[in-house]
C-alpha positions as YAML, in Angstrom:
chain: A
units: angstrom
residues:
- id: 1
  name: UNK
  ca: [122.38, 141.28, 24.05]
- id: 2
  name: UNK
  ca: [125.97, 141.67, 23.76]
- id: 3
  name: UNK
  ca: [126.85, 144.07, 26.60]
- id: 4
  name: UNK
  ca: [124.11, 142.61, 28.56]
- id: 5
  name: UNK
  ca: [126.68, 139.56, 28.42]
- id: 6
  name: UNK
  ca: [129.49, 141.33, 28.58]
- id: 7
  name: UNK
  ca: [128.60, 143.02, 31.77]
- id: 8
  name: UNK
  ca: [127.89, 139.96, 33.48]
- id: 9
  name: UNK
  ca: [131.50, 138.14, 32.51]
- id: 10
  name: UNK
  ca: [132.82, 141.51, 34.55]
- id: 11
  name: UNK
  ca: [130.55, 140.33, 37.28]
- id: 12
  name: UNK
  ca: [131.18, 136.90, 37.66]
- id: 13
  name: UNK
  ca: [134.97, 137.85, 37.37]
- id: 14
  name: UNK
  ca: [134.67, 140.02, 40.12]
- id: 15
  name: UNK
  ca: [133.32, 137.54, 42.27]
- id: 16
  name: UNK
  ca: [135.91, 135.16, 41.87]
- id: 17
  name: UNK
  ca: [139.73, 135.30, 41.77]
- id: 18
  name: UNK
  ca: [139.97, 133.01, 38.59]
- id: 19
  name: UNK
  ca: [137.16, 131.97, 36.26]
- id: 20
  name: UNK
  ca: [138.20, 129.03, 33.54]
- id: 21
  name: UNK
  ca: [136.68, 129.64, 29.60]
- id: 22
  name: UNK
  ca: [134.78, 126.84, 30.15]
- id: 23
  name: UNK
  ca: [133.17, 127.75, 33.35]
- id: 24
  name: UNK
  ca: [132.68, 131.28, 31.69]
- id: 25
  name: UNK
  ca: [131.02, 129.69, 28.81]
- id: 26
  name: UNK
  ca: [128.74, 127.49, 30.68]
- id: 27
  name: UNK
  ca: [127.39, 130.30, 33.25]
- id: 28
  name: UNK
  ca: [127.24, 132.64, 30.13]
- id: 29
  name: UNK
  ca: [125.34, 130.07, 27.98]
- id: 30
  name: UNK
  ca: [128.15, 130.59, 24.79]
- id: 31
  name: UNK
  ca: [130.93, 129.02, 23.22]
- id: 32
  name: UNK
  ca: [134.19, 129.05, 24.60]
- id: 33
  name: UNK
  ca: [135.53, 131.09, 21.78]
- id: 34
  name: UNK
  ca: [132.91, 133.44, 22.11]
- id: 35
  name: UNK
  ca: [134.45, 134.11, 25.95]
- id: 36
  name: UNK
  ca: [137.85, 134.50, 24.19]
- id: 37
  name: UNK
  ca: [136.49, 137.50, 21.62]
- id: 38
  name: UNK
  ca: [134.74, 139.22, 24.52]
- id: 39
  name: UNK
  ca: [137.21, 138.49, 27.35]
- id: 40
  name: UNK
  ca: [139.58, 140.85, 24.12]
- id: 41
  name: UNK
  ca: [136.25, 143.42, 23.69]
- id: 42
  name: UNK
  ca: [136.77, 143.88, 27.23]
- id: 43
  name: UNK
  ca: [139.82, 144.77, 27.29]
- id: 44
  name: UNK
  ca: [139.80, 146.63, 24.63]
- id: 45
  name: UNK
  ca: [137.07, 148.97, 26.27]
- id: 46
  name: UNK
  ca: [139.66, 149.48, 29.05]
- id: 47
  name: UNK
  ca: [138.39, 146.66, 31.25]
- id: 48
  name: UNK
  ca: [141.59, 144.90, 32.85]
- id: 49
  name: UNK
  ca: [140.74, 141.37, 32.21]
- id: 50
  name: UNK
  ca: [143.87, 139.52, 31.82]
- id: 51
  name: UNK
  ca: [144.09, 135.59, 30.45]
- id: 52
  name: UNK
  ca: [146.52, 132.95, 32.41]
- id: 53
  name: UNK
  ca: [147.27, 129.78, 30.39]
- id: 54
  name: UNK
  ca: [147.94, 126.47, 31.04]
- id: 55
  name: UNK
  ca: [146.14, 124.05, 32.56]
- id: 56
  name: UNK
  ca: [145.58, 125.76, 35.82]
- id: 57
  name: UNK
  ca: [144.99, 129.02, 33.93]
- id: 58
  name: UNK
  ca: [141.80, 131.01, 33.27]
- id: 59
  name: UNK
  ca: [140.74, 134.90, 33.47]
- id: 60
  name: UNK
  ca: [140.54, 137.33, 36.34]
- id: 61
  name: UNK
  ca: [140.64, 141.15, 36.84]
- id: 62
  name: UNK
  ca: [143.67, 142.69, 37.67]
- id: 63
  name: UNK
  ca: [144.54, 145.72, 39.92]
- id: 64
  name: UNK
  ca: [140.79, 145.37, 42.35]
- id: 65
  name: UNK
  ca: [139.19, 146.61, 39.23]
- id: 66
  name: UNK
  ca: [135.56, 146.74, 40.44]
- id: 67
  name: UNK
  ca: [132.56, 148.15, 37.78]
- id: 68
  name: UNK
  ca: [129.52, 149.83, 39.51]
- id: 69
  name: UNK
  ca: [126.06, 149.50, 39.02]
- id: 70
  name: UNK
  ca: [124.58, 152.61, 37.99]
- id: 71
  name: UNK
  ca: [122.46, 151.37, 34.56]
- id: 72
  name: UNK
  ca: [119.76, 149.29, 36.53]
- id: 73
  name: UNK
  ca: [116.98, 149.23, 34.41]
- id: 74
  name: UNK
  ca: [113.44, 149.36, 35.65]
- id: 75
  name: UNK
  ca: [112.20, 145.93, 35.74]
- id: 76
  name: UNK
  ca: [115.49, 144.92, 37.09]
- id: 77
  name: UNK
  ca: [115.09, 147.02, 40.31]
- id: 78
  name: UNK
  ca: [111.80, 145.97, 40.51]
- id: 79
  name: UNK
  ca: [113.39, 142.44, 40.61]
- id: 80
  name: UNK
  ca: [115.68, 142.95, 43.45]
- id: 81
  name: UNK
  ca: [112.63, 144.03, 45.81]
- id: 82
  name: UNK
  ca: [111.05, 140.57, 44.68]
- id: 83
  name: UNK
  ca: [113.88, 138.20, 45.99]
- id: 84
  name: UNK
  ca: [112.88, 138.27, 49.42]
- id: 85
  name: UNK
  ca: [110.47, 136.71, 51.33]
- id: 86
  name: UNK
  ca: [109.38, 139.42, 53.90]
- id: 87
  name: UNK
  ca: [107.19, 136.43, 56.14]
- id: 88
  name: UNK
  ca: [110.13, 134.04, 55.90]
- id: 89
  name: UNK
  ca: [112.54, 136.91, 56.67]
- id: 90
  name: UNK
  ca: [110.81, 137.51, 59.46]
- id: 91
  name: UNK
  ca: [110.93, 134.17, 61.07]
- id: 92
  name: UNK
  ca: [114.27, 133.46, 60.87]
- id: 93
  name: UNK
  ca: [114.92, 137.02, 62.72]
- id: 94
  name: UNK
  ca: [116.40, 138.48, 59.80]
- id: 95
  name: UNK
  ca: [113.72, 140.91, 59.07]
- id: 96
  name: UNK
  ca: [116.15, 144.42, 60.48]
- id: 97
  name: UNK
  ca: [119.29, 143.18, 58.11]
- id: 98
  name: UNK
  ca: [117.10, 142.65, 55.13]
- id: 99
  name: UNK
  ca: [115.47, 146.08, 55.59]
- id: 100
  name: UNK
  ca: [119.03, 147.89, 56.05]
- id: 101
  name: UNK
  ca: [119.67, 145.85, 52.60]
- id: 102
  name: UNK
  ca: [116.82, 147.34, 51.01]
- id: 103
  name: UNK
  ca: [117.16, 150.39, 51.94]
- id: 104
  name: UNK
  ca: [120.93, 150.83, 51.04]
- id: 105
  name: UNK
  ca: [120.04, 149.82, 47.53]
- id: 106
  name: UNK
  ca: [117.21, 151.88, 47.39]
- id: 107
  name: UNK
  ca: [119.76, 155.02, 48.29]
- id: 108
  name: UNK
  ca: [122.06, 154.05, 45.05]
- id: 109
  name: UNK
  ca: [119.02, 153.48, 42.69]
- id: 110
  name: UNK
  ca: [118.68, 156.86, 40.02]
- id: 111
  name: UNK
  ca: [116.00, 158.74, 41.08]
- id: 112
  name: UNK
  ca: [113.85, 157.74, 38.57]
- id: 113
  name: UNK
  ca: [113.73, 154.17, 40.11]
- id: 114
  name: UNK
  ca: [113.04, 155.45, 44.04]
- id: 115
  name: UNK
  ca: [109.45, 153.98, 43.58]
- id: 116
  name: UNK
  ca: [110.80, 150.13, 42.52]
- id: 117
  name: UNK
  ca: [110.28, 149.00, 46.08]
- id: 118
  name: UNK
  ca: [106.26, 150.22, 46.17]
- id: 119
  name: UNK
  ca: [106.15, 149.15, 42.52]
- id: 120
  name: UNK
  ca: [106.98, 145.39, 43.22]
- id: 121
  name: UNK
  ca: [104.99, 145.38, 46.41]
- id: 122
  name: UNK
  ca: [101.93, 146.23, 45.13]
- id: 123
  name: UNK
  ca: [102.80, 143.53, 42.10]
- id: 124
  name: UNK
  ca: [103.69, 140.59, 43.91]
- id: 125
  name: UNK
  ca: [102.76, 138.86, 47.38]
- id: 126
  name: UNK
  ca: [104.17, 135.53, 48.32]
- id: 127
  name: UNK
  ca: [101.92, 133.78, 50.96]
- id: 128
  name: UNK
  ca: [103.44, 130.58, 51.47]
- id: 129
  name: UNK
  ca: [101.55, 128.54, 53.72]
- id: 130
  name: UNK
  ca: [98.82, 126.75, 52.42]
- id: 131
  name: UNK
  ca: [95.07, 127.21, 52.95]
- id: 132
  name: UNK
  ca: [92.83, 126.59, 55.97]
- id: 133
  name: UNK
  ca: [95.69, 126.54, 57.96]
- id: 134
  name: UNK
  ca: [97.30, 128.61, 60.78]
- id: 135
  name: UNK
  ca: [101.01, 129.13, 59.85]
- id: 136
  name: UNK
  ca: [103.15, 128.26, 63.15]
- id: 137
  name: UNK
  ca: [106.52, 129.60, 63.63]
- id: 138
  name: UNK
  ca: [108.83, 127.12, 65.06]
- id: 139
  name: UNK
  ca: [109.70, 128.45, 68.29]
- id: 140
  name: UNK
  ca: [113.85, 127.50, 67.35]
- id: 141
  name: UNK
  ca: [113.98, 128.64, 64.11]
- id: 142
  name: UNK
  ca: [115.80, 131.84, 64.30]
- id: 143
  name: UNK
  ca: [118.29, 130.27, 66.73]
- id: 144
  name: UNK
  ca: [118.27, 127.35, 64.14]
- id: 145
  name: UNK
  ca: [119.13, 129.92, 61.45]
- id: 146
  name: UNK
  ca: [122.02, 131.56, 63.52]
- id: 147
  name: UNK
  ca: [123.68, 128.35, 63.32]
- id: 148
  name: UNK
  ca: [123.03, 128.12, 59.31]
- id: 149
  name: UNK
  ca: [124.32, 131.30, 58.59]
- id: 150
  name: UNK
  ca: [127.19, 131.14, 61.02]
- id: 151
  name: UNK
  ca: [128.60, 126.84, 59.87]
- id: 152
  name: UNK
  ca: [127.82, 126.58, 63.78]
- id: 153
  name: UNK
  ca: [126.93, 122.67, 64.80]
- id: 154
  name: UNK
  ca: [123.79, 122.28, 66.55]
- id: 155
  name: UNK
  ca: [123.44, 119.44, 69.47]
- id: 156
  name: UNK
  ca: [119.46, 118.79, 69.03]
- id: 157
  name: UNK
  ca: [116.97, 116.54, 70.67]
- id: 158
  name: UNK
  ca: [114.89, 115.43, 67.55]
- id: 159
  name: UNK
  ca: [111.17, 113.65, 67.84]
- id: 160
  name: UNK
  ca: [111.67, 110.36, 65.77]
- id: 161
  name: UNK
  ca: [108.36, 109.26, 66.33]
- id: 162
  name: UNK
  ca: [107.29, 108.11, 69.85]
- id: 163
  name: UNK
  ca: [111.04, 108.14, 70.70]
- id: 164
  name: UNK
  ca: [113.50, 111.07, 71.29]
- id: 165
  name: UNK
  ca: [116.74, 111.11, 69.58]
- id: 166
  name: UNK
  ca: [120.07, 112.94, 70.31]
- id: 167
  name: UNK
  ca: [121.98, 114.04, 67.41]
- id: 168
  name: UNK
  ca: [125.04, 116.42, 66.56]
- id: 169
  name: UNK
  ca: [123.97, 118.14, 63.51]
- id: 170
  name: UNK
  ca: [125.70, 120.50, 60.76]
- id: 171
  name: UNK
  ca: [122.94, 122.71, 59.69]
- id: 172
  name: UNK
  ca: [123.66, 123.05, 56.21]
- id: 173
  name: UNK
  ca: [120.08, 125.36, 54.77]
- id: 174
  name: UNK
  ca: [116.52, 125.83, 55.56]
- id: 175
  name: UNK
  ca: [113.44, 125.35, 53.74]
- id: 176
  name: UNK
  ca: [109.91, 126.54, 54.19]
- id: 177
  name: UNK
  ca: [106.93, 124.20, 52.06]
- id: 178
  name: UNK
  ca: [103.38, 125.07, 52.63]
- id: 179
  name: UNK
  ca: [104.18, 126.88, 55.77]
- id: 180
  name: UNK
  ca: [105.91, 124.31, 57.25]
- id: 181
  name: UNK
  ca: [109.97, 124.93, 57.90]
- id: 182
  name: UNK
  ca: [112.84, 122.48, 57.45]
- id: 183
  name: UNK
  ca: [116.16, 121.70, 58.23]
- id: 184
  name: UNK
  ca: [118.51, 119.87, 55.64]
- id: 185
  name: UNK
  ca: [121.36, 119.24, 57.58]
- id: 186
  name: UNK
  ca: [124.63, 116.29, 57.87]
- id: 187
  name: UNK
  ca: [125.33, 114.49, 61.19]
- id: 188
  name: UNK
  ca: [128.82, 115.17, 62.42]
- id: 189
  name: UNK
  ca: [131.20, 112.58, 61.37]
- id: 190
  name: UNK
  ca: [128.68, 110.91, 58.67]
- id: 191
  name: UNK
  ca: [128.49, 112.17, 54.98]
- id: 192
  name: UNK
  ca: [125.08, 111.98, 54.13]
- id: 193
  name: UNK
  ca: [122.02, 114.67, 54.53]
- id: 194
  name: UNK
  ca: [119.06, 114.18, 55.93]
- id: 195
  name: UNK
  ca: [115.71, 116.48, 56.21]
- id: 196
  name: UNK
  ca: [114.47, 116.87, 59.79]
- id: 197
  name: UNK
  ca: [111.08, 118.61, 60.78]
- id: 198
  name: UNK
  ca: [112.26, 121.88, 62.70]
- id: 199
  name: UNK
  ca: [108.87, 121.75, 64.64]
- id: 200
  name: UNK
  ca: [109.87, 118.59, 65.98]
- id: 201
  name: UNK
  ca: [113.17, 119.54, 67.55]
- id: 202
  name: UNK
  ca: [112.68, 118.77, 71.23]
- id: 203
  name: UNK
  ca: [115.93, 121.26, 72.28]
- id: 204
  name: UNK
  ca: [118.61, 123.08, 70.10]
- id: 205
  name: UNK
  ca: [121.96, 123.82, 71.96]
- id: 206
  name: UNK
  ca: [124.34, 126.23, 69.08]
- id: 207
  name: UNK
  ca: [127.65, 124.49, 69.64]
- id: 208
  name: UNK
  ca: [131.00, 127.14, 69.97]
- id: 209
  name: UNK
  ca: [132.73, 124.37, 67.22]
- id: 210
  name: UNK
  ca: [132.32, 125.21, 63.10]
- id: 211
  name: UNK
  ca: [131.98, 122.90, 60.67]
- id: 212
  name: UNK
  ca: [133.35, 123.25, 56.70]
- id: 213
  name: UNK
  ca: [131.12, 123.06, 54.45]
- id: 214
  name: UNK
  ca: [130.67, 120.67, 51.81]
- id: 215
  name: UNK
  ca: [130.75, 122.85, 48.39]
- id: 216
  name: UNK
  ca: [129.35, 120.48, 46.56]
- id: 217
  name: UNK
  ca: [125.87, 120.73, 48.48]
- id: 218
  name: UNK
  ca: [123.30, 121.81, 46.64]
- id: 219
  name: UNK
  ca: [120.30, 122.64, 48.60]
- id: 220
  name: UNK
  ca: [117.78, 122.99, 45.59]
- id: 221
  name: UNK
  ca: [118.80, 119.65, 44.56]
- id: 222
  name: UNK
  ca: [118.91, 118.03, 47.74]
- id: 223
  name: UNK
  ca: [115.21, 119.32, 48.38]
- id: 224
  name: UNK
  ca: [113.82, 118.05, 44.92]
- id: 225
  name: UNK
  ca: [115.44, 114.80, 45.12]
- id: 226
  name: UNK
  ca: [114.33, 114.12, 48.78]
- id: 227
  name: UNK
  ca: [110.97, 115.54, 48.11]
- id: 228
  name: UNK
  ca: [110.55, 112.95, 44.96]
- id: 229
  name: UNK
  ca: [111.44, 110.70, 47.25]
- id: 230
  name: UNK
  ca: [109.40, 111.12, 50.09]
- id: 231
  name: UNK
  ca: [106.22, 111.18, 47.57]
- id: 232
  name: UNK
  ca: [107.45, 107.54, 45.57]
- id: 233
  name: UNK
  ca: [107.85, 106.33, 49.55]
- id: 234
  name: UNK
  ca: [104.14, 106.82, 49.89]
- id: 235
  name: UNK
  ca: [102.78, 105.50, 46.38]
- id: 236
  name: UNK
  ca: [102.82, 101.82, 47.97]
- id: 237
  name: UNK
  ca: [99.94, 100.64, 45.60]
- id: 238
  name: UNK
  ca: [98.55, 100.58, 41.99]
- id: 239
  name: UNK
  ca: [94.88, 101.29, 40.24]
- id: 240
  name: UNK
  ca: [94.47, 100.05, 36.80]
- id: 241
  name: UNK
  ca: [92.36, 103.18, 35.38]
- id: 242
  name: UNK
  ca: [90.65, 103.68, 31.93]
- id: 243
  name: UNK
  ca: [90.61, 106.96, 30.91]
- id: 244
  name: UNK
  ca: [88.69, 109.24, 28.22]
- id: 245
  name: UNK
  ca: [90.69, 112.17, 26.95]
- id: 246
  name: UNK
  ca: [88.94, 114.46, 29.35]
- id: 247
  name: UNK
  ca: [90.36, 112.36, 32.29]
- id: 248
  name: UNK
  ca: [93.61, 112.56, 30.53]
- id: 249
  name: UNK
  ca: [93.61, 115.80, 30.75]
- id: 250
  name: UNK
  ca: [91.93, 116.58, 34.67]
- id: 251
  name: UNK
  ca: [94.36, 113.82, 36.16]
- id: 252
  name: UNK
  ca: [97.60, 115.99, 36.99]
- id: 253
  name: UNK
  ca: [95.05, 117.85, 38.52]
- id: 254
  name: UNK
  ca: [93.48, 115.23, 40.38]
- id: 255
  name: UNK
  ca: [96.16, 112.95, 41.12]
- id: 256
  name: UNK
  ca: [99.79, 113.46, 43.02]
- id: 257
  name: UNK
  ca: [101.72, 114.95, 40.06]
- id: 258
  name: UNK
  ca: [104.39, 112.49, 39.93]
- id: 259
  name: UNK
  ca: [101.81, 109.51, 40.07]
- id: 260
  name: UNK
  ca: [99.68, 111.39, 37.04]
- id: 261
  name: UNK
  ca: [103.45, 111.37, 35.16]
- id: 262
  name: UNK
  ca: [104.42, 107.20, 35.87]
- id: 263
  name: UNK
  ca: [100.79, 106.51, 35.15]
- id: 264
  name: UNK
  ca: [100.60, 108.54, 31.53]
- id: 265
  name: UNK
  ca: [103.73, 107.83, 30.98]
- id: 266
  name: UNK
  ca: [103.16, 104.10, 30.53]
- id: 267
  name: UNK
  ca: [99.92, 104.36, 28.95]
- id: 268
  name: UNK
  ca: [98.94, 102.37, 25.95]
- id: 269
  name: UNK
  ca: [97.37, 103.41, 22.75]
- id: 270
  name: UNK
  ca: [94.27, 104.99, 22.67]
- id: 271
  name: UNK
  ca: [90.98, 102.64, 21.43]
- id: 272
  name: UNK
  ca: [88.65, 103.73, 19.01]
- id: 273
  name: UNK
  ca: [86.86, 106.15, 21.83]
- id: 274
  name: UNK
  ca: [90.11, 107.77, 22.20]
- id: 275
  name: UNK
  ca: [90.37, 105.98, 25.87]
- id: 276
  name: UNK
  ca: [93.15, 104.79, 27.11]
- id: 277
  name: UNK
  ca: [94.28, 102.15, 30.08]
- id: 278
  name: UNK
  ca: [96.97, 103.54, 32.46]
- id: 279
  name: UNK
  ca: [98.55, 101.29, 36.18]
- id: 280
  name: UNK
  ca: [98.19, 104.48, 38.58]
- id: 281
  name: UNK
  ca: [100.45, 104.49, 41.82]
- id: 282
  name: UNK
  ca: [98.21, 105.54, 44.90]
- id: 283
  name: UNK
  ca: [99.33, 105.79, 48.28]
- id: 284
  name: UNK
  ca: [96.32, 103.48, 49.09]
- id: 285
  name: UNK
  ca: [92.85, 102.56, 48.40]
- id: 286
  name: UNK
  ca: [91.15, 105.57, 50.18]
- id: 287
  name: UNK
  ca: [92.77, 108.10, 48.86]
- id: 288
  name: UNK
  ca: [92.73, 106.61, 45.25]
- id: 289
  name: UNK
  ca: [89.16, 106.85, 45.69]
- id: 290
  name: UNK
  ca: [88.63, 110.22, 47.32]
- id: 291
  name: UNK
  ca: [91.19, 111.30, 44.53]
- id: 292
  name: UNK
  ca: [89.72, 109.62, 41.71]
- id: 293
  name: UNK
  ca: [86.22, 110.26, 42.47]
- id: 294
  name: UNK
  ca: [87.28, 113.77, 41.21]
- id: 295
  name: UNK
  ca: [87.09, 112.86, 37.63]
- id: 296
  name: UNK
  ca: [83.75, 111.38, 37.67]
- id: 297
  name: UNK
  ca: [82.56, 110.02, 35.21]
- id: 298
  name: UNK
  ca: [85.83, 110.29, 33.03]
- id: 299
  name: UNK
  ca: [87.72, 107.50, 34.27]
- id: 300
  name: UNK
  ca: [86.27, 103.99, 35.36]
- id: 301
  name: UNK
  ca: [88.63, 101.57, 37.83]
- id: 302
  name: UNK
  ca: [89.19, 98.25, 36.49]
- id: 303
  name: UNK
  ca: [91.64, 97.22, 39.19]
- id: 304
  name: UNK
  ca: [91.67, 95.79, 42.22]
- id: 305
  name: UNK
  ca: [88.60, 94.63, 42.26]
- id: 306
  name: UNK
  ca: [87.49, 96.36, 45.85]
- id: 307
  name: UNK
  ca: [88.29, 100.00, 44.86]
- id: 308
  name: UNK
  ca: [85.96, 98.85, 41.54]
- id: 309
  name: UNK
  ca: [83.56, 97.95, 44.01]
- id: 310
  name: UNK
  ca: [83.49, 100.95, 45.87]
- id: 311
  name: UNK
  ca: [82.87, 102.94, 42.65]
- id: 312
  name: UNK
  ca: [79.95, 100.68, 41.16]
- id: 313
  name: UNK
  ca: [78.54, 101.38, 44.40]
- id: 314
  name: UNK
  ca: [78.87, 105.44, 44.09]
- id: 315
  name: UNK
  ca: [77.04, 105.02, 41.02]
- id: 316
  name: UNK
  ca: [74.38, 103.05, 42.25]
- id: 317
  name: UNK
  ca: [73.75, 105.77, 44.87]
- id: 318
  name: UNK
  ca: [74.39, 108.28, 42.40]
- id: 319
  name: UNK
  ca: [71.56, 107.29, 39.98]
- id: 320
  name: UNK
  ca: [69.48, 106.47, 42.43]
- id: 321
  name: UNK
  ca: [69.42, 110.32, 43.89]
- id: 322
  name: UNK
  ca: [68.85, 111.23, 40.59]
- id: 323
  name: UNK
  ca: [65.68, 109.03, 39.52]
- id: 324
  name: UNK
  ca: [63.80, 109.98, 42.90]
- id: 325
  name: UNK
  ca: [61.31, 112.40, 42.93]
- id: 326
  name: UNK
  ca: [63.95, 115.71, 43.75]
- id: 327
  name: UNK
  ca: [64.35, 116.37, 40.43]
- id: 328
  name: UNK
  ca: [60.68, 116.89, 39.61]
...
């Protein structure tokens, strides 16, 4: 556990000029002291980690000392042929420099590890787009992704719509969901980010000019937050549900997951059936229904009184299929 640790404090130190104790301490999950004793084992073992103080002070490796890999263990090679996405790889015309990647670490891996690249293929497949679907490339991406590896701006004709829109973008990352590709990107001169469809860009002209990069972006955080947005945009209305403790259970599973977490979340106490009473948010009456209609007989609608409606009329149908003559 320990050298584990202490191996990656050489790591992150060589990947940064100057490392504080307590940025060391939070990316190594341990006390600051803790940093201090192994910053000294480190030294100790010959390692030339040396300690600046005061307040703009912290550690760093002196004299380009650089450690190499040579003690990969097997499920950690495995791992490295797992990180990319050979479909997405491919799109963004990166497929040739992520092969050349693979196959220079393959070449430094002990012989006993050649086969990690067959081993993790034939463990894991990542097929991304969803079902019943034909995944469609966007036919800009890879010059799109050009500009996001290169801090290029982009001047892009965007449909908004029924209208076209002009914009001067700074393509900060891209993300694929369920097939379907993304840009998060800043316009120039504003300071927020916005998500833009990539298969809706009408043009894409890669602009000579750079742009500097806001270190503070987060792109996994951006996503999530705009993602949790874009589904409480769409939850416009409310069901008042009973539910037994089998529809308890099925709704995540029935329901938009954030809507299943407001709605349980609020719930009151059980009654003596074990049923409870929950306010669901629905994006609207039809699809409450279509969605709802999954738990059958497990959850009854008390509100509004048209989507109750709707229901009382299922079962009416329902039980009248069922006392004609099919059954025998």
């Amino acid at each position: 556990m320990r050298a584990a640790r202490l191996i990656k404090m050489v790591l992150l130190l060589q990947s940064r000029p100057v490392m504080t104790a307590a940025e060391l301490a939070r990316e190594l999950e341990v006390s600051e002291r803790t940093v201090t004793r192994d910053a000294q084992a480190l030294s100790e073992a010959g390692v030339p980690v040396y300690a600046d103080r005061g307040r703009a002070g912290g550690y760093r490796l002196v004299g380009g000392y650089r450690t190499r890999l040579t003690g990969l263990a097997r499920s950690e090679a495995e791992a490295l042929f797992l990180s990319g996405v050979p479909g997405a790889l491919r799109e963004m015309g990166l497929e040739d420099a992520a092969s050349a990647a693979r196959l220079k670490v393959s070449a430094a891996l002990l012989p006993s590890l050649r086969d990690a690249p067959d081993s993790a293929a034939q463990r894991f497949h990542l097929d991304a787009p969803a079902w019943f679907r034909e995944p469609e490339t966007p036919a800009l991406l890879t010059v799109l992704a050009e500009a996001v590896w290169e801090d290029r701006r982009v001047g892009a004709r965007y449909r908004r719509g029924d209208e076209e829109v002009r914009r001067t973008l700074e393509p900060y990352g891209l993300v694929l969901k369920a097939g379907v590709w993304y840009l998060c990107a800043r316009v120039a001169g504003g300071d927020s980010f916005r998500t833009y469809r990539i298969d809706r860009f009408g043009a894409l002209d890669v602009l000579d000019e750079r742009f500097d990069r806001d270190e503070d972006f987060d792109l996994p955080g951006h996503w999530a937050a705009q993602a949790e947005r874009f589904a409480r945009s769409i939850l416009r209305a409310e069901a008042v549900v009973r539910l037994s403790p089998e529809g308890v259970r099925r709704l995540p599973y029935a329901v938009d997951p954030l809507s299943a977490r407001e709605a349980l979340g609020g719930a009151g106490e059980p009654d003596a059936g074990g049923w409870v009473t929950v306010k669901l948010p629905v994006e609207s009456e039809e699809v409450a229904h279509s969605q709802l209609t999954a738990l059958g007989p497990e959850a009854e609608v008390l509100a509004p009184a048209a989507l109750r409606e709707r229901f009382a009329a299922d079962a009416a149908r329902i039980a009248a299929l069922y006392r004609g003559a099919g059954g025998g």
